[in-house]
Short mmCIF file of C-alpha atoms in Angstrom, two decimals:
data_model
loop_
_atom_site.label_atom_id
_atom_site.label_comp_id
_atom_site.label_asym_id
_atom_site.label_seq_id
_atom_site.Cartn_x
_atom_site.Cartn_y
_atom_site.Cartn_z
CA MET X 1 -63.11 -67.58 -0.81
CA ALA X 2 -59.85 -66.47 0.74
CA LYS X 3 -60.11 -63.98 3.47
CA LYS X 4 -58.51 -60.61 3.17
CA ILE X 5 -55.97 -59.69 5.83
CA ILE X 6 -57.56 -56.37 6.55
CA GLN X 7 -61.10 -57.87 6.73
CA ASP X 8 -59.98 -60.59 9.15
CA MET X 9 -58.23 -58.15 11.41
CA VAL X 10 -60.44 -57.25 14.38
CA MET X 11 -59.50 -54.29 16.43
CA ARG X 12 -60.28 -55.03 20.03
CA ARG X 13 -60.19 -52.39 22.60
CA ARG X 14 -59.54 -53.12 26.18
CA LYS X 15 -61.02 -51.05 28.87
CA PRO X 16 -58.49 -49.29 31.00
CA GLU X 17 -57.82 -50.97 34.26
CA ILE X 18 -58.24 -48.64 37.12
CA LYS X 19 -56.52 -49.44 40.39
CA VAL X 20 -57.02 -47.70 43.65
CA GLU X 21 -54.00 -47.53 45.93
CA THR X 22 -53.99 -46.37 49.41
CA ILE X 23 -50.99 -44.37 50.49
CA LYS X 24 -50.40 -44.25 54.16
CA LYS X 25 -49.13 -41.05 55.62
CA GLU X 26 -48.76 -39.82 59.13
CA GLU X 27 -51.09 -37.21 60.48
CA HIS X 28 -49.67 -33.75 60.66
CA SER X 29 -51.05 -30.83 62.55
CA PHE X 30 -50.75 -27.24 61.58
CA GLY X 31 -52.30 -25.19 64.31
CA ASP X 32 -55.97 -26.27 64.68
CA ILE X 33 -56.14 -28.02 61.27
CA ALA X 34 -55.69 -31.82 61.21
CA MET X 35 -54.33 -33.48 58.06
CA PRO X 36 -55.65 -37.02 57.08
CA LYS X 37 -53.43 -40.00 57.66
CA ASN X 38 -54.36 -41.88 54.49
CA LYS X 39 -54.67 -40.57 50.92
CA LYS X 40 -55.99 -42.54 47.89
CA ARG X 41 -54.25 -42.30 44.46
CA LEU X 42 -55.70 -43.48 41.12
CA SER X 43 -53.47 -45.20 38.56
CA VAL X 44 -54.59 -45.96 34.98
CA LYS X 45 -53.03 -48.75 32.92
CA MET X 46 -53.50 -48.19 29.17
CA PRO X 47 -53.64 -51.10 26.66
CA LYS X 48 -50.70 -51.75 24.31
CA PHE X 49 -51.10 -50.69 20.65
CA ILE X 50 -51.46 -53.39 18.11
CA LYS X 51 -48.30 -53.83 15.88
CA LEU X 52 -48.76 -53.20 12.12
CA PRO X 53 -47.75 -55.94 9.73
CA ARG X 54 -44.21 -55.88 8.28
CA LEU X 55 -43.59 -54.23 4.90
CA LYS X 56 -43.25 -56.57 2.00
CA LEU X 57 -39.74 -57.51 0.85
CA ALA X 58 -40.28 -55.82 -2.54
CA TYR X 59 -40.75 -52.45 -0.91
CA LYS X 60 -37.50 -52.84 0.97
CA LEU X 61 -35.63 -53.78 -2.18
CA VAL X 62 -36.93 -50.68 -3.97
CA ILE X 63 -35.69 -48.42 -1.19
CA VAL X 64 -32.26 -50.07 -1.12
CA LEU X 65 -31.96 -49.81 -4.90
CA PHE X 66 -32.90 -46.13 -4.75
CA PHE X 67 -30.10 -45.38 -2.30
CA ILE X 68 -27.58 -47.34 -4.37
CA VAL X 69 -28.45 -45.41 -7.54
CA ALA X 70 -28.33 -42.09 -5.66
CA ALA X 71 -24.92 -42.96 -4.20
CA ILE X 72 -23.52 -43.85 -7.65
CA PHE X 73 -24.89 -40.60 -9.10
CA ILE X 74 -23.30 -38.55 -6.35
CA LEU X 75 -19.95 -40.31 -6.67
CA ARG X 76 -19.88 -39.99 -10.45
CA ASN X 77 -20.67 -36.28 -10.34
CA PHE X 78 -18.88 -35.14 -7.20
CA SER X 79 -15.74 -37.26 -7.26
CA TRP X 80 -12.50 -36.06 -8.85
CA VAL X 81 -8.87 -37.00 -9.33
CA THR X 82 -5.69 -35.03 -8.69
CA LEU X 83 -2.59 -35.40 -10.85
CA ARG X 84 0.25 -34.41 -8.52
CA ILE X 85 3.21 -33.80 -10.83
CA THR X 86 6.83 -33.00 -10.02
CA PRO X 87 8.26 -31.58 -13.26
CA LYS X 88 11.91 -31.76 -14.25
CA GLN X 89 13.87 -29.09 -12.34
CA GLU X 90 17.41 -27.79 -12.05
CA PHE X 91 19.17 -25.24 -9.85
CA LYS X 92 21.95 -23.26 -11.50
CA SER X 93 24.19 -20.42 -10.38
CA ILE X 94 23.52 -17.29 -12.42
CA LYS X 95 26.00 -14.51 -12.99
CA THR X 96 25.50 -12.60 -16.20
CA SER X 97 24.90 -9.24 -17.86
CA ILE X 98 21.58 -8.45 -19.57
CA GLU X 99 20.75 -5.84 -22.19
CA ALA X 100 17.22 -4.47 -22.14
CA PHE X 101 15.45 -2.13 -24.51
CA ALA X 102 12.67 0.41 -24.03
CA GLY X 103 9.05 -0.70 -24.56
CA ILE X 104 7.98 -1.47 -28.11
CA ASP X 105 4.90 -0.47 -30.06
CA SER X 106 2.08 -2.86 -30.87
CA GLN X 107 3.29 -3.50 -34.44
CA LYS X 108 6.52 -5.04 -33.21
CA LYS X 109 5.13 -7.06 -30.30
CA GLU X 110 4.68 -10.28 -32.25
CA GLU X 111 8.22 -10.06 -33.58
CA ALA X 112 9.58 -9.30 -30.13
CA ASN X 113 7.80 -12.29 -28.56
CA ASN X 114 9.76 -14.57 -30.88
CA SER X 115 13.09 -12.84 -30.27
CA GLN X 116 15.67 -13.26 -27.53
CA ASN X 117 15.57 -9.60 -26.47
CA VAL X 118 14.56 -8.26 -23.08
CA TYR X 119 12.23 -5.27 -23.02
CA PHE X 120 11.31 -2.87 -20.23
CA GLU X 121 8.78 -0.16 -19.45
CA LEU X 122 9.85 3.04 -17.70
CA MET X 123 7.45 3.99 -14.90
CA GLU X 124 7.66 7.27 -13.01
CA VAL X 125 6.28 7.80 -9.50
CA SER X 126 6.44 11.04 -7.49
CA GLU X 127 5.74 11.96 -3.88
CA GLY X 128 6.17 15.15 -1.84
CA GLY X 129 6.55 15.76 1.86
CA GLU X 130 7.62 18.19 4.55
CA LYS X 131 9.16 17.90 8.00
CA ALA X 132 9.42 20.43 10.82
CA SER X 133 12.24 20.71 13.34
CA GLN X 134 14.01 23.12 15.68
CA SER X 135 17.35 24.79 15.16
CA SER X 136 20.31 23.91 17.34
CA GLY X 137 22.61 26.83 16.64
CA ILE X 138 23.07 29.75 19.03
CA LYS X 139 24.79 32.96 18.06
CA LYS X 140 25.35 36.35 19.66
CA MET X 141 23.29 38.71 17.60
CA GLU X 142 23.25 42.48 17.23
CA LYS X 143 20.46 43.74 15.06
CA LYS X 144 19.36 47.25 14.28
CA ALA X 145 15.73 48.19 14.33
CA SER X 146 14.24 49.33 11.04
CA GLY X 147 11.03 50.65 9.56
CA LYS X 148 9.57 52.81 6.81
CA ILE X 149 9.21 56.57 6.83
CA VAL X 150 7.93 59.18 4.37
CA ILE X 151 10.26 62.15 3.74
CA TYR X 152 8.57 65.47 2.87
CA ASN X 153 10.06 68.46 0.93
CA GLU X 154 8.23 71.76 1.55
CA TYR X 155 11.33 73.82 0.86
CA SER X 156 11.20 74.29 -2.92
CA ALA X 157 10.01 72.90 -6.20
CA THR X 158 13.52 71.68 -6.82
CA PRO X 159 14.15 68.00 -5.93
CA GLN X 160 16.50 67.51 -2.99
CA THR X 161 19.08 64.71 -2.98
CA LEU X 162 19.90 63.12 0.35
CA VAL X 163 23.20 61.26 0.58
CA ARG X 164 23.57 57.72 1.91
CA ARG X 165 23.43 57.52 5.74
CA THR X 166 21.52 60.79 6.05
CA ARG X 167 20.27 61.03 9.66
CA PHE X 168 16.68 61.31 10.86
CA GLU X 169 16.04 62.16 14.52
CA THR X 170 13.05 61.50 16.75
CA PRO X 171 11.85 64.00 19.37
CA ASP X 172 13.58 61.90 22.08
CA GLY X 173 16.92 61.96 20.26
CA LYS X 174 17.03 58.53 18.58
CA ILE X 175 18.88 58.53 15.28
CA TYR X 176 17.92 56.47 12.19
CA ARG X 177 19.66 56.52 8.81
CA ILE X 178 18.89 55.73 5.17
CA ASP X 179 21.25 53.16 3.63
CA SER X 180 21.29 54.56 0.07
CA GLN X 181 21.15 57.89 -1.69
CA THR X 182 17.60 59.17 -2.03
CA THR X 183 16.03 62.04 -4.00
CA VAL X 184 13.00 63.84 -2.54
CA PRO X 185 10.73 65.37 -5.23
CA GLY X 186 10.05 69.10 -5.15
CA THR X 187 6.78 70.82 -4.24
CA LEU X 188 3.75 71.03 -6.52
CA VAL X 189 1.02 73.66 -6.74
CA LYS X 190 -2.56 72.49 -7.12
CA ASN X 191 -5.56 74.82 -6.91
CA GLY X 192 -3.35 77.46 -5.38
CA GLN X 193 -2.08 75.17 -2.66
CA ILE X 194 1.53 74.03 -2.25
CA ILE X 195 1.78 70.26 -2.04
CA PRO X 196 5.11 69.00 -0.64
CA GLY X 197 7.06 66.40 -2.56
CA SER X 198 7.43 63.06 -0.77
CA VAL X 199 9.19 59.74 -1.00
CA GLU X 200 8.97 56.52 1.06
CA VAL X 201 12.23 54.96 2.30
CA THR X 202 13.49 52.43 4.86
CA VAL X 203 15.62 53.71 7.72
CA TYR X 204 17.82 51.80 10.16
CA ALA X 205 18.67 52.58 13.76
CA ASP X 206 22.05 54.13 14.36
CA GLU X 207 22.83 51.42 16.91
CA PRO X 208 21.65 47.86 17.57
CA GLY X 209 19.35 47.10 20.47
CA GLU X 210 15.77 46.91 21.56
CA LYS X 211 15.67 50.54 22.72
CA TYR X 212 15.31 51.57 19.07
CA ASN X 213 12.12 49.55 18.67
CA MET X 214 9.28 52.08 18.83
CA GLY X 215 5.91 53.10 17.47
CA LEU X 216 5.03 55.84 14.98
CA SER X 217 6.93 59.11 15.25
CA ASP X 218 7.94 62.35 13.53
CA PHE X 219 11.51 62.96 12.37
CA THR X 220 13.74 65.94 11.66
CA VAL X 221 16.92 66.10 9.58
CA PRO X 222 19.75 67.14 11.95
CA GLY X 223 22.01 67.86 8.99
CA PHE X 224 19.85 70.88 8.04
CA LYS X 225 19.94 72.38 11.52
CA GLY X 226 20.75 76.12 11.28
CA ASP X 227 19.53 76.19 7.69
CA ALA X 228 16.15 77.28 6.30
CA LYS X 229 15.66 73.73 5.09
CA TYR X 230 15.51 72.42 8.66
CA ASP X 231 11.86 73.34 9.12
CA LYS X 232 10.89 72.47 5.55
CA PHE X 233 12.41 68.99 5.39
CA TYR X 234 10.89 66.41 7.78
CA ALA X 235 9.66 62.80 7.90
CA ARG X 236 6.87 60.75 9.46
CA SER X 237 6.65 57.06 10.25
CA LYS X 238 4.92 54.79 7.78
CA THR X 239 5.47 51.71 10.00
CA GLU X 240 6.75 51.01 13.48
CA MET X 241 10.44 50.49 14.10
CA THR X 242 11.09 46.83 14.92
CA GLY X 243 13.82 44.16 14.99
CA GLY X 244 16.31 45.81 17.28
CA PHE X 245 18.07 43.16 19.35
CA VAL X 246 21.26 42.47 21.28
CA GLY X 247 21.84 39.01 22.77
CA GLN X 248 21.83 35.31 21.85
CA SER X 249 19.56 34.04 19.08
CA ASN X 250 18.64 30.64 17.58
CA ILE X 251 20.04 30.04 14.15
CA ILE X 252 19.66 27.16 11.67
CA THR X 253 22.86 25.22 11.08
CA GLU X 254 23.88 23.15 8.07
CA ASP X 255 23.66 20.01 10.22
CA ASP X 256 20.09 20.92 11.17
CA ILE X 257 19.09 21.11 7.53
CA SER X 258 21.02 17.99 6.50
CA SER X 259 19.61 15.76 9.24
CA VAL X 260 15.99 16.79 8.64
CA ARG X 261 16.40 16.48 4.88
CA GLU X 262 17.88 12.97 5.21
CA VAL X 263 15.02 11.73 7.40
CA LEU X 264 12.42 13.29 5.12
CA ARG X 265 13.97 11.86 1.96
CA ASN X 266 14.09 8.37 3.48
CA GLU X 267 10.39 8.62 4.37
CA ILE X 268 9.56 9.80 0.85
CA LYS X 269 11.65 6.97 -0.62
CA GLU X 270 9.78 4.33 1.42
CA THR X 271 6.46 5.79 0.26
CA LEU X 272 7.62 5.78 -3.36
CA ILE X 273 8.68 2.12 -3.14
CA LYS X 274 5.31 1.11 -1.65
CA LYS X 275 3.46 3.02 -4.37
CA THR X 276 5.62 1.36 -7.02
CA GLU X 277 5.07 -2.16 -5.66
CA MET X 278 1.32 -1.58 -5.73
CA SER X 279 1.42 -0.32 -9.33
CA ILE X 280 3.48 -3.04 -11.04
CA PRO X 281 1.54 -4.32 -14.08
CA VAL X 282 1.05 -8.05 -14.59
CA GLY X 283 3.92 -9.71 -16.40
CA PHE X 284 6.62 -7.27 -15.27
CA LEU X 285 9.33 -7.46 -12.62
CA TYR X 286 10.44 -4.71 -10.25
CA TYR X 287 14.01 -4.65 -8.93
CA ALA X 288 14.91 -2.04 -6.31
CA ASP X 289 18.33 -1.44 -7.89
CA LEU X 290 16.93 -0.89 -11.38
CA THR X 291 15.68 2.57 -10.45
CA MET X 292 16.69 6.24 -10.52
CA LEU X 293 15.71 8.45 -7.58
CA ASP X 294 15.92 12.25 -7.68
CA PHE X 295 14.87 14.87 -5.14
CA VAL X 296 13.87 18.47 -5.64
CA SER X 297 14.10 20.90 -2.70
CA ASP X 298 11.48 23.59 -2.28
CA LYS X 299 12.69 27.07 -3.24
CA ASP X 300 11.44 28.47 0.08
CA ASN X 301 13.48 26.08 2.24
CA PRO X 302 15.60 27.84 4.91
CA HIS X 303 19.34 28.20 4.60
CA SER X 304 22.22 27.71 6.99
CA GLY X 305 22.67 30.78 9.17
CA ASP X 306 19.03 31.84 9.03
CA GLU X 307 17.73 33.09 12.36
CA ALA X 308 14.86 30.90 13.53
CA LYS X 309 13.93 28.57 16.35
CA ASP X 310 11.49 26.49 14.32
CA PHE X 311 11.90 25.65 10.65
CA LYS X 312 10.43 23.37 8.00
CA ILE X 313 11.98 21.49 5.06
CA LYS X 314 9.97 20.54 1.96
CA GLU X 315 11.11 17.96 -0.60
CA LYS X 316 9.71 16.16 -3.63
CA GLY X 317 10.94 12.72 -4.71
CA ILE X 318 10.76 11.38 -8.27
CA LEU X 319 11.37 7.64 -8.74
CA LYS X 320 11.95 6.26 -12.23
CA VAL X 321 11.61 2.47 -12.38
CA PHE X 322 12.76 0.11 -15.13
CA LEU X 323 10.12 -2.63 -15.13
CA ILE X 324 11.50 -5.75 -16.83
CA LYS X 325 9.23 -7.97 -18.91
CA GLU X 326 9.21 -11.28 -17.03
CA ASN X 327 8.83 -13.70 -19.97
CA ASP X 328 11.62 -11.99 -21.89
CA LEU X 329 14.06 -12.27 -19.01
CA SER X 330 13.13 -15.91 -18.31
CA ASN X 331 13.57 -16.89 -21.96
CA VAL X 332 16.98 -15.23 -22.22
CA LEU X 333 18.28 -16.92 -19.05
CA VAL X 334 16.90 -20.31 -20.16
CA SER X 335 18.72 -19.97 -23.49
CA LYS X 336 21.94 -19.04 -21.68
CA TYR X 337 21.97 -21.77 -19.03
CA LEU X 338 19.98 -24.74 -20.42
CA GLU X 339 20.38 -26.93 -23.46
CA LYS X 340 19.18 -25.58 -26.78
CA GLY X 341 15.43 -25.90 -27.27
CA ALA X 342 14.63 -26.49 -23.59
CA ASP X 343 11.03 -25.59 -22.87
CA ALA X 344 11.47 -24.22 -19.35
CA ARG X 345 11.11 -21.16 -17.19
CA ILE X 346 12.71 -19.66 -14.06
CA MET X 347 10.43 -19.70 -11.03
CA ASN X 348 12.41 -17.37 -8.75
CA LEU X 349 13.34 -14.38 -10.89
CA LYS X 350 12.40 -12.03 -8.03
CA ASP X 351 14.94 -13.74 -5.76
CA ILE X 352 17.86 -13.13 -8.12
CA SER X 353 19.58 -9.78 -7.51
CA ALA X 354 19.77 -7.24 -10.31
CA SER X 355 21.75 -4.00 -10.38
CA LEU X 356 21.94 -1.25 -12.98
CA SER X 357 25.31 -1.09 -14.75
CA GLU X 358 24.71 1.34 -17.59
CA ARG X 359 21.94 3.33 -19.22
CA LYS X 360 21.67 5.55 -22.24
CA LYS X 361 20.93 9.22 -21.74
CA ASP X 362 17.50 8.99 -23.36
CA ASN X 363 16.67 5.82 -21.36
CA ASP X 364 15.96 3.67 -24.42
CA LYS X 365 18.49 1.01 -23.40
CA ILE X 366 19.95 -0.25 -20.12
CA ILE X 367 22.48 -2.89 -19.12
CA PHE X 368 22.09 -4.63 -15.78
CA SER X 369 23.86 -7.49 -14.04
CA MET X 370 22.18 -10.48 -12.39
CA GLU X 371 23.55 -12.83 -9.75
CA GLY X 372 22.01 -15.63 -7.71
CA ALA X 373 20.67 -19.20 -7.79
CA GLY X 374 18.19 -19.82 -10.59
CA HIS X 375 15.39 -22.37 -10.19
CA PHE X 376 14.69 -23.74 -13.69
CA VAL X 377 11.43 -25.68 -14.17
CA TRP X 378 10.44 -27.50 -17.36
CA ASN X 379 7.01 -26.58 -18.73
CA ILE X 380 4.24 -29.20 -18.90
CA ASN X 381 1.19 -28.79 -21.10
CA GLU X 382 -1.52 -29.23 -18.49
CA ASP X 383 -4.39 -29.64 -20.96
CA ASN X 384 -2.59 -32.33 -22.96
CA LEU X 385 -1.67 -34.21 -19.79
CA LYS X 386 -5.30 -34.26 -18.63
CA LYS X 387 -6.46 -35.38 -22.06
CA ASP X 388 -3.97 -38.27 -22.14
CA PHE X 389 -4.99 -39.37 -18.67
CA LEU X 390 -8.71 -39.42 -19.54
CA GLU X 391 -8.11 -41.30 -22.79
CA LYS X 392 -5.54 -43.85 -21.61
CA GLY X 393 -6.60 -44.19 -18.00
CA ASN X 394 -4.79 -44.75 -14.76
CA SER X 395 -3.63 -48.26 -15.69
CA ASN X 396 -1.59 -46.95 -18.64
CA ILE X 397 -0.28 -43.81 -16.99
CA GLU X 398 3.37 -44.79 -17.38
CA SER X 399 2.94 -45.17 -21.13
CA PHE X 400 2.18 -41.51 -21.73
CA LEU X 401 4.03 -39.87 -18.82
CA LYS X 402 7.34 -40.70 -20.50
CA ASN X 403 6.42 -38.13 -23.15
CA TYR X 404 6.51 -35.34 -20.56
CA PRO X 405 9.49 -33.84 -18.64
CA ILE X 406 8.32 -35.30 -15.33
CA GLU X 407 10.39 -36.54 -12.41
CA LYS X 408 7.52 -37.92 -10.34
CA ALA X 409 3.76 -38.35 -10.74
CA GLU X 410 0.99 -39.30 -8.30
CA VAL X 411 -2.67 -40.02 -9.09
CA ILE X 412 -4.92 -39.25 -6.14
CA PHE X 413 -8.61 -40.21 -6.25
CA HIS X 414 -11.28 -38.44 -4.22
CA PRO X 415 -12.67 -40.39 -2.43
CA SER X 416 -9.66 -42.68 -2.29
CA TRP X 417 -11.61 -45.94 -2.85
CA TRP X 418 -13.44 -44.64 -5.95
CA ARG X 419 -11.65 -45.38 -9.22
CA PHE X 420 -14.21 -44.31 -11.80
CA VAL X 421 -13.56 -40.94 -13.52
CA LEU X 422 -15.90 -39.30 -15.99
CA LYS X 423 -14.48 -38.26 -19.36
CA ASP X 424 -14.57 -34.70 -18.20
CA GLY X 425 -11.43 -32.58 -17.89
CA SER X 426 -12.99 -30.51 -15.13
CA LYS X 427 -12.87 -33.60 -12.87
CA VAL X 428 -9.10 -33.80 -13.20
CA LYS X 429 -7.12 -31.34 -11.08
CA TYR X 430 -3.48 -30.51 -11.82
CA GLU X 431 -1.08 -29.89 -8.94
CA GLU X 432 2.55 -28.96 -9.56
CA ILE X 433 5.19 -29.75 -6.94
CA LEU X 434 8.28 -27.54 -6.89
CA LYS X 435 11.53 -28.36 -5.14
CA THR X 436 13.12 -26.12 -2.55
CA GLY X 437 16.73 -26.69 -3.49
CA LEU X 438 17.19 -28.90 -0.43
CA ASP X 439 15.27 -31.88 -1.86
#
């Protein structure tokens, strides 16, 4: 009977060999303590482990096969191919005039998509702002103090008319005048008491200067002096007298207003442009010159000649933007500059300048001019190209590429040494190469 490998294997254990070594060292003395000259060290030598038998060849083959299958699975599922295509392209000088019409309703969209018209949407953006500054003008000023008084009539029940520039005098002799004719009502009798008639008016100092600025006071009417009315007609302050001045004063000039307004309007314009650029809907083009910008000044803004050291200007900007439908404009330019039926587009519409030439009053039609270098690129049906590649393969690529407007094509495998591609369009990536005009 044949012996089994495991049964015939005898595990023998060797006892560890223990060696005693003597290490010689010199004697050292630390105070009264003597250290030994020789010291013994034990060393243990362990037995070697017994080697296990080698794995059978079949086991090794299974492992290798497993890794090969795993590698193929990974490559088939994680590899891909890139179709790097340079489509047919042309650069042409553009200089033309374009008519565009206001946005259309949903019922006419399908018809418009098949037409050669250009449509636009009118977008309105507004922004307000204010800016403070200081006046630069200086002017010799003479101003009369002024304030409000109440004139009383205790003389009679008959109203008394006071002519323009009637004088009113303070106890210290300062004269103030009314600047228009005024009628003081007559007295009234209530519950047996006489109630004087009264009226409130504004008076102005007889001369300019700060000496006429004063607090509350009583007033007489010098024109009635020597008459019975003198004691029965009088006035009392309603407010203090203020504003009297003689000297130099700061005034706002027209240049002050113009310079601040210009800076403020430029700031508002920049803000409006940024807001517009952030609000452009998909599929539309914004041209800075296809706009209308209006400003409205605040009604409380100061005027030239106003007396002030500090002043503030407020403005509101309203920007109306003609947003051009991108596909419409591209189609019209393609029909103007390429052969009839060319399936192409312009890649650099934003780089071509556009300026407003004419617009209708109700903004339902505009005419604008365009000038610049147009980059025309022929369209390639990406899905059809991928389908042809998967069906006909890399070896027959030239046979179907001739059906597309292509100048150059490259097939790039990932990894580069792997040439097997699943019949799955998601494994084929499309990359379009555009020229720069210098190629």
